[in-house]
XYZ file of C-alpha atoms in Angstrom:
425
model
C 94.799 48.020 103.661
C 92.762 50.966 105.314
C 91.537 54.609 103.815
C 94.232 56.357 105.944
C 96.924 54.456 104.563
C 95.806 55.196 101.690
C 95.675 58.515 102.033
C 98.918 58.888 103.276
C 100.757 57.131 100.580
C 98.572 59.017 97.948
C 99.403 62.460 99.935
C 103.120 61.310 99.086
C 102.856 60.281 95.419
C 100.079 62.255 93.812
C 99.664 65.960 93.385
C 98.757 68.151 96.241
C 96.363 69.906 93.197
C 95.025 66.663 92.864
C 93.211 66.734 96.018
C 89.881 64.671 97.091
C 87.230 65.412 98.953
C 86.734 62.670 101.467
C 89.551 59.983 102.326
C 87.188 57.038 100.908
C 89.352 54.800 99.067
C 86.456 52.581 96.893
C 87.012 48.797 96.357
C 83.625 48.645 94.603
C 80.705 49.978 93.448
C 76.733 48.761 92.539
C 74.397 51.872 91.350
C 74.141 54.108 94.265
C 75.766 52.542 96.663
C 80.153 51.767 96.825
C 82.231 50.108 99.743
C 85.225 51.203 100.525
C 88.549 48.977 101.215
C 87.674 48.670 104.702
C 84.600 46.770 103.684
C 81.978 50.259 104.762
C 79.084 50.973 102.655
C 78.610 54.303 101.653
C 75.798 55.917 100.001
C 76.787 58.087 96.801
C 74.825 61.159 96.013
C 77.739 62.689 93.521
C 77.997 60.184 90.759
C 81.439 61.003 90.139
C 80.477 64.112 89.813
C 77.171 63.411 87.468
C 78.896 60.953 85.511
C 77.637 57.985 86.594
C 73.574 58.961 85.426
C 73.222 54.880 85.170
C 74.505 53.922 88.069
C 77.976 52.208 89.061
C 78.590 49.348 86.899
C 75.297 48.989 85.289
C 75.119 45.341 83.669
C 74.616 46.763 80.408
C 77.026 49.058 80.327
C 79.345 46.039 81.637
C 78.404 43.599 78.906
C 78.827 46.481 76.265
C 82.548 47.452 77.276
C 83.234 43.308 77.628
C 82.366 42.922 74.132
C 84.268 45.423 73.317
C 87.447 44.581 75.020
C 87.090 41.073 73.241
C 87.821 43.085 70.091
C 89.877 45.653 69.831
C 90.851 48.420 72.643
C 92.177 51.433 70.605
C 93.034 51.974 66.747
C 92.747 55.559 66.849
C 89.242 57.653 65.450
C 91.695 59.527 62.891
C 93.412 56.848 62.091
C 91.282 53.621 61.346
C 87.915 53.911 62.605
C 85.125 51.934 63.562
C 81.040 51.488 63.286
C 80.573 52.246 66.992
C 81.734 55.622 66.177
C 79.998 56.157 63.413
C 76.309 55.304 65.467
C 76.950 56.863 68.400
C 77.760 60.445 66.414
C 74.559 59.679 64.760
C 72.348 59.099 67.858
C 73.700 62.333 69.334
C 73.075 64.183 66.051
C 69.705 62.943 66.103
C 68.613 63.696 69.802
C 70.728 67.256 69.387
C 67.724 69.928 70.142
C 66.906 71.484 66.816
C 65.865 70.885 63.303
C 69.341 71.506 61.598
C 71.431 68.930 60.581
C 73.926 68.316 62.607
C 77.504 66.406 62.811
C 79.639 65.387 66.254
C 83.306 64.892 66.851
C 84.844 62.712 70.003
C 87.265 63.961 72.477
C 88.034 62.648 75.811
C 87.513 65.019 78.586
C 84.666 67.946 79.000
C 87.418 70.421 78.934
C 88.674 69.361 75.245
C 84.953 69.505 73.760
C 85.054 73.051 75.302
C 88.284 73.834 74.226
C 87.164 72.309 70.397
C 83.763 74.416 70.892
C 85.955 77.909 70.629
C 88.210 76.411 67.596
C 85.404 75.181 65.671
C 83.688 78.996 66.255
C 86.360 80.863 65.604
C 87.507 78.598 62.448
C 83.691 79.347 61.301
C 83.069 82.586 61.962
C 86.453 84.378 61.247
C 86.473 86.261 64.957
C 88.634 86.132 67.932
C 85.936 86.572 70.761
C 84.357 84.819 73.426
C 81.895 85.895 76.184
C 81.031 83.628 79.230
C 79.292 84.089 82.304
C 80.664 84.975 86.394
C 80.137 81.630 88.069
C 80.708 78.994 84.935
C 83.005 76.378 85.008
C 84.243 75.153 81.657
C 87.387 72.770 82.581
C 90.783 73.359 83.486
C 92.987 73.660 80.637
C 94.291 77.405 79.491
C 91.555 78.116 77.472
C 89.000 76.944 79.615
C 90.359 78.572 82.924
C 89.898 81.514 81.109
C 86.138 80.656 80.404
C 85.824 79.608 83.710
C 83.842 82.560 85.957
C 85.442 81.154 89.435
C 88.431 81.967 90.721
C 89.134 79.686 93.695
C 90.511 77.135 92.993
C 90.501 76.883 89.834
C 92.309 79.759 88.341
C 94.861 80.229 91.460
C 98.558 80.433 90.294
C 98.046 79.789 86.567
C 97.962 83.062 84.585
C 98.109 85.079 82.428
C 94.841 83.296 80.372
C 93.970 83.647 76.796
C 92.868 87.069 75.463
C 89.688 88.015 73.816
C 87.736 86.425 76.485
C 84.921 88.664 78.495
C 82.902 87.672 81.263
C 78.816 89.102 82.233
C 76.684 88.283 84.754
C 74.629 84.941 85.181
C 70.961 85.763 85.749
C 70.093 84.622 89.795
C 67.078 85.462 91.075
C 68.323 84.240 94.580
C 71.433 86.609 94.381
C 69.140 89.201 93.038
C 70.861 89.657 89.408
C 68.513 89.958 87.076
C 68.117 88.874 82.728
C 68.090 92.547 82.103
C 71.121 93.736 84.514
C 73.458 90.620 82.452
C 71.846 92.183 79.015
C 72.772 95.280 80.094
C 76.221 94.439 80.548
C 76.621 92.325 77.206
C 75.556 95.459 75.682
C 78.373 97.501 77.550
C 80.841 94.915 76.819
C 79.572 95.484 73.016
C 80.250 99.191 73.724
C 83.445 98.950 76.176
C 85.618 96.145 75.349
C 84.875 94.166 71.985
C 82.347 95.060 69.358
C 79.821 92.144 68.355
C 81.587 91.584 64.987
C 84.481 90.363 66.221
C 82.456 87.707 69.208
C 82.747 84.205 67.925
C 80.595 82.817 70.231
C 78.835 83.135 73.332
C 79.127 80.241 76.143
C 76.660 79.474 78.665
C 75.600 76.826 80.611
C 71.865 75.921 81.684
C 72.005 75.453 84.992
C 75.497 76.360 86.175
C 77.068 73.256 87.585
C 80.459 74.410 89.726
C 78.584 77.383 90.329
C 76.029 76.734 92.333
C 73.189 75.018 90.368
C 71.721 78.338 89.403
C 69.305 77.805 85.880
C 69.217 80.349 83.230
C 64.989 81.183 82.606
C 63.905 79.770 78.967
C 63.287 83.553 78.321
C 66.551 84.371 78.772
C 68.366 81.476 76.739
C 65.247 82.200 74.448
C 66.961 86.128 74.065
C 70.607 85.365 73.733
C 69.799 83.031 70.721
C 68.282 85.985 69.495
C 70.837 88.344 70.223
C 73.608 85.857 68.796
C 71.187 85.442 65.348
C 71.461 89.622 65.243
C 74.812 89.783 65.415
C 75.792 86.292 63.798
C 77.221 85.381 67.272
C 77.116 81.479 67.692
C 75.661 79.813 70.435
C 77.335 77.427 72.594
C 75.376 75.158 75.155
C 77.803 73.818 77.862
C 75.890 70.424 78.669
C 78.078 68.608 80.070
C 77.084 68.411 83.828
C 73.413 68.665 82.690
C 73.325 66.683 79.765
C 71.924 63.011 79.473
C 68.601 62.787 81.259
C 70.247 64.616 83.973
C 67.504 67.279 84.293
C 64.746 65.747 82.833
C 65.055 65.868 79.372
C 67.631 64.849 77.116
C 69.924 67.949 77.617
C 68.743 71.017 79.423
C 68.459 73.200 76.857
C 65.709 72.007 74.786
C 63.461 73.032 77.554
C 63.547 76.416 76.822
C 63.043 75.457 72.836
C 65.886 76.783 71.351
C 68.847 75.547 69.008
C 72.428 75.427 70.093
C 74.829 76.288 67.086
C 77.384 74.210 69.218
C 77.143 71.794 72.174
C 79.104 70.407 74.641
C 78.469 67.103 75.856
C 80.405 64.510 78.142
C 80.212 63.751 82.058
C 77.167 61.182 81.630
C 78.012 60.210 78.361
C 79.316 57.120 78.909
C 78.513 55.275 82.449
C 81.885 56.021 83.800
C 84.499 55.918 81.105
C 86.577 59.126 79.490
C 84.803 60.248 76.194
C 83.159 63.634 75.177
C 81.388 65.197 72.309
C 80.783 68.349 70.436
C 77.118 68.250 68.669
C 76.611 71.203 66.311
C 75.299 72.504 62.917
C 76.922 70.707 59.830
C 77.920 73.518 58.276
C 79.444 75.264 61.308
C 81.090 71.141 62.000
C 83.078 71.389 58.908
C 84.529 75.040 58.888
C 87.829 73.682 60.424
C 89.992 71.628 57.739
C 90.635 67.941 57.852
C 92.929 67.084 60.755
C 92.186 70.309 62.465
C 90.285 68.598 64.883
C 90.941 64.996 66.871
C 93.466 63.457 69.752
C 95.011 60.094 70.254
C 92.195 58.859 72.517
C 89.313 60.670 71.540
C 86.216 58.673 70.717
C 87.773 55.303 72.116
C 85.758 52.332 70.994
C 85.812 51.422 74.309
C 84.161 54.733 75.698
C 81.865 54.280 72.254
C 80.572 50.695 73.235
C 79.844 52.292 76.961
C 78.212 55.115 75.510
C 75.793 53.080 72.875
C 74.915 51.225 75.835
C 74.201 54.496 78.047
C 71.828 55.589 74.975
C 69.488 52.321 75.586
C 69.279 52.582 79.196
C 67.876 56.062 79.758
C 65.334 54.919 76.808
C 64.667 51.645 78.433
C 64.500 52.775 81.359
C 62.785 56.062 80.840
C 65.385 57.926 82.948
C 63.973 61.188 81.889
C 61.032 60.777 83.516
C 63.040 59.659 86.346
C 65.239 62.254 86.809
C 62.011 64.763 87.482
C 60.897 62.189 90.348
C 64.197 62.283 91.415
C 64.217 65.640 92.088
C 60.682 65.892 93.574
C 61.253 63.431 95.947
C 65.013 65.311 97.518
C 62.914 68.719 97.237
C 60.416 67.324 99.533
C 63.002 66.497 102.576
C 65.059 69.779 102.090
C 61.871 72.124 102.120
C 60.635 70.040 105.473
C 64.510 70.812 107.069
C 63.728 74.172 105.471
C 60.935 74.679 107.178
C 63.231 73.688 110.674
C 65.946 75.541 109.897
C 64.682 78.930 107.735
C 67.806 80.926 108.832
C 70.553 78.305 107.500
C 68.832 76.476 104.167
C 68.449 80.170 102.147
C 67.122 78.448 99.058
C 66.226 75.148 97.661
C 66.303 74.750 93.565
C 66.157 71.631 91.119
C 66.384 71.301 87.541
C 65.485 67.744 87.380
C 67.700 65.507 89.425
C 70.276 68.654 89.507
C 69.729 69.477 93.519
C 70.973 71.913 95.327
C 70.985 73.684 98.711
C 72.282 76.903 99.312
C 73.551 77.868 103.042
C 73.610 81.200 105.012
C 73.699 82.940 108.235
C 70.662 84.385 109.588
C 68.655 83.973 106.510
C 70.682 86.282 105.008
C 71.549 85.850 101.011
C 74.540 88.024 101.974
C 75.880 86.094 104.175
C 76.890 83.203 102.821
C 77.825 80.226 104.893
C 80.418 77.653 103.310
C 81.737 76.505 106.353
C 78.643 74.691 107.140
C 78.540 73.457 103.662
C 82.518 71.789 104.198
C 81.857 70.717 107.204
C 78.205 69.046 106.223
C 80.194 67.474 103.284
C 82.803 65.774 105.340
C 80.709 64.788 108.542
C 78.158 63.161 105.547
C 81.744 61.413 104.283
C 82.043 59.718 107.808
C 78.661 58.824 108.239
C 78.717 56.598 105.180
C 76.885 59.800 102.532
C 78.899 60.947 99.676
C 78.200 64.657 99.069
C 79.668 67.610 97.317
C 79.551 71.067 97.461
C 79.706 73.774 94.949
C 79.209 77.464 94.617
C 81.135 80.293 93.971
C 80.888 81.399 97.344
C 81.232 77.573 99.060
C 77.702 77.611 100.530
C 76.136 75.134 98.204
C 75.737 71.339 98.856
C 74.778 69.757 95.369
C 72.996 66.343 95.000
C 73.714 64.506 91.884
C 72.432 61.014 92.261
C 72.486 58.122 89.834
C 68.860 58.332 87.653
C 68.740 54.634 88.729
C 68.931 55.233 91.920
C 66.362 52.964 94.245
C 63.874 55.144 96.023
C 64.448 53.508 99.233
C 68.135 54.326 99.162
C 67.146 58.196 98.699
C 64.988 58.191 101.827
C 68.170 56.137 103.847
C 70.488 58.972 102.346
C 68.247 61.941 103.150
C 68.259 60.570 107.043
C 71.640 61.102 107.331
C 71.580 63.935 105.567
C 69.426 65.115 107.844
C 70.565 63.733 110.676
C 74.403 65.780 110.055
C 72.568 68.667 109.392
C 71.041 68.792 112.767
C 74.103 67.379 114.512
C 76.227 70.223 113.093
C 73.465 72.848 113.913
């Protein structure tokens, strides 16, 4: 068996939409580090795509979904539930950011909490309306294509999207958009398109994950929650790329000291397997009826057992903390290849162990350069590195390491890097 057999027979019996990045067909996988079936070592700075925040197969993640399995796999939240449930809703109401009580409710996939996020506001508030930001990426169902501010390739080929659903600009510094030019053009939304009494909610997430890891300022998350209290507009935090010790702190958002009314959580949730979570006010919980809100798998006790365990390993192991070191150390080697390479590495930003460079021609923040960024990613791929890239102009290369990950195996990832980078230069 070989990774371009592999890819052939999965080229004939899966989705073309269902692509992957790299043809690196995993046999298995120990924190940062995953072989492939051909027996090569490769170094993973994705995480499954920041899923993996405790590393691949942690032991206690293991022993949690063992003991599990030894029990029972699946009953059905709705139907019979279990304790695991009922404590891991209560550890995420209780490290929720904010004073209000709050209540949770388990789905499967980021895009369902999302998708749940917009029922639960629009069953609370009476209103149709939703505004998100250019550049977000909320999932890939209907609703959340709709949410989502990028176009390729996300929203290619599957119109017409839901109504009531407007889109403003994401403060970027880099870019040069600015807090007031996207609070201008909430306010001309309010004046062109939908008046505020009729916005159920307003979407946003922290640091912009398929976008280009671009962070809203604490002032300006500090404003909107403002804004949203004027005009009894709820707040949701999308969390769920930046949630879980990811950027130092619990999720993002308490950072900036403010109070989601709703939040999405899922991604690091659970060490690798499918749940996700809503996290919100009690009273804004339990506007939709009984049965209004569930799905076959969501909440699996399986996914709970991985998730309890997930809790006590970013205590235990003070991942937080972590996360900023994390992100210190990569920011150290990109701003000395920065520093070699000024008119191709246009910008350099962290939120914790949220990484990302941003590539260009000349210097130039106008002329972006994702070419260099696909063909970093896949000379990385061959040279045992697992990268991605994001951005909604395909210049960004995103690191998203484990929080476990061993500081020597960030210094033995960073020389390829490194080394590809100049190679391809």
């Amino acid at each position: 068996m070989n990774n371009a057999d592999l890819q052939k027979r999965k080229d004939s019996a899966i989705a073309r939409g269902q692509g992957n990045m790299a043809p690196i067909y995993i046999d298995h996988a120990l924190n940062s580090e995953i072989w492939d079936v051909e027996g090569k070592r490769h170094i993973d700075f994705g995480a499954g795509i920041a899923v993996v925040n405790t590393g691949h197969n942690h032991p206690k993640v293991k022993a949690g979904v063992q003991a599990q399995l030894e029990r029972f796999t699946h009953t059905c939240l709705t139907i019979t539930p279990y304790e695991s449930a009922v404590i891991l809703a209560e550890k995420l109401n209780a490290v929720a950011p904010g004073d209000t009580p709050k209540k949770s409710m388990f789905v499967t996939t980021g895009a369902e909490a999302v998708e749940n996020c917009v029922k639960i506001a629009r069953a609370y508030t009476g209103r149709p309306g939703v505004i998100a930001f250019n550049g977000g990426f909320h999932g890939r169902t209907n609703m959340t294509m709709g949410l989502t501010g990028k176009v390729n390739p996300y929203k290619i080929g599957f119109g017409p999207f839901p109504s009531d659903i407007y889109h403003i600009p994401y403060p970027n510094d880099y870019l040069g958009i600015t807090e007031e030019q996207a609070l201008t053009d909430l306010e001309e939304r309010f004046l062109c398109d939908i008046e505020p009494a009729r916005v159920a909610a307003i979407i946003i997430e922290p640091v912009q994950g398929e976008g280009g890891f671009y962070q809203a300022s604490a002032s300006f998350l500090q404003t909107l929650r403002k804004l949203c209290d004027k005009h009894g507009i709820l707040l949701i935090l999308d969390e769920i790329q930046s949630g879980f010790a990811r950027t130092g702190t619990m999720f993002c958002h308490e950072q900036a000291g403010i109070e989601a009314d709703l939040m999405t959580t899922a991604k690091g949730i659970a060490g690798g397997y499918p749940l996700a979570a809503v996290v919100g006010k009690a009273k804004i919980m339990d506007a939709p009826i009984p049965g209004g809100l569930g799905g076959t798998y969501g909440g699996s006790p399986v996914g709970c057992a991985a998730a309890l365990a997930v809790f006590d390993i970013i205590e235990e192991a003070q991942l937080c903390t972590r996360a900023t070191q994390i992100g210190n150390q990569f920011v150290e080697h990109l701003q000395g290849l920065q520093a070699e390479y000024p008119h191709i590495i246009g910008d350099i930003r962290n939120a914790g162990a949220m990484i990302a460079v941003e590539l260009v021609h000349d210097g130039d923040v106008n002329k972006p350069y994702p070419e260099m960024a696909k063909n970093l990613s896949a000379k990385a791929a061959e040279n045992g590195l697992v990268l991605l890239s994001c951005g909604i102009r395909g210049n960004v290369i995103r690191f998203l390491p484990a929080l476990t990950i061993e500081t020597d195996i960030i210094e033995e990832g960073m020389a390829i890097f490194k080394r590809c980078f100049a190679e391809l230069v």
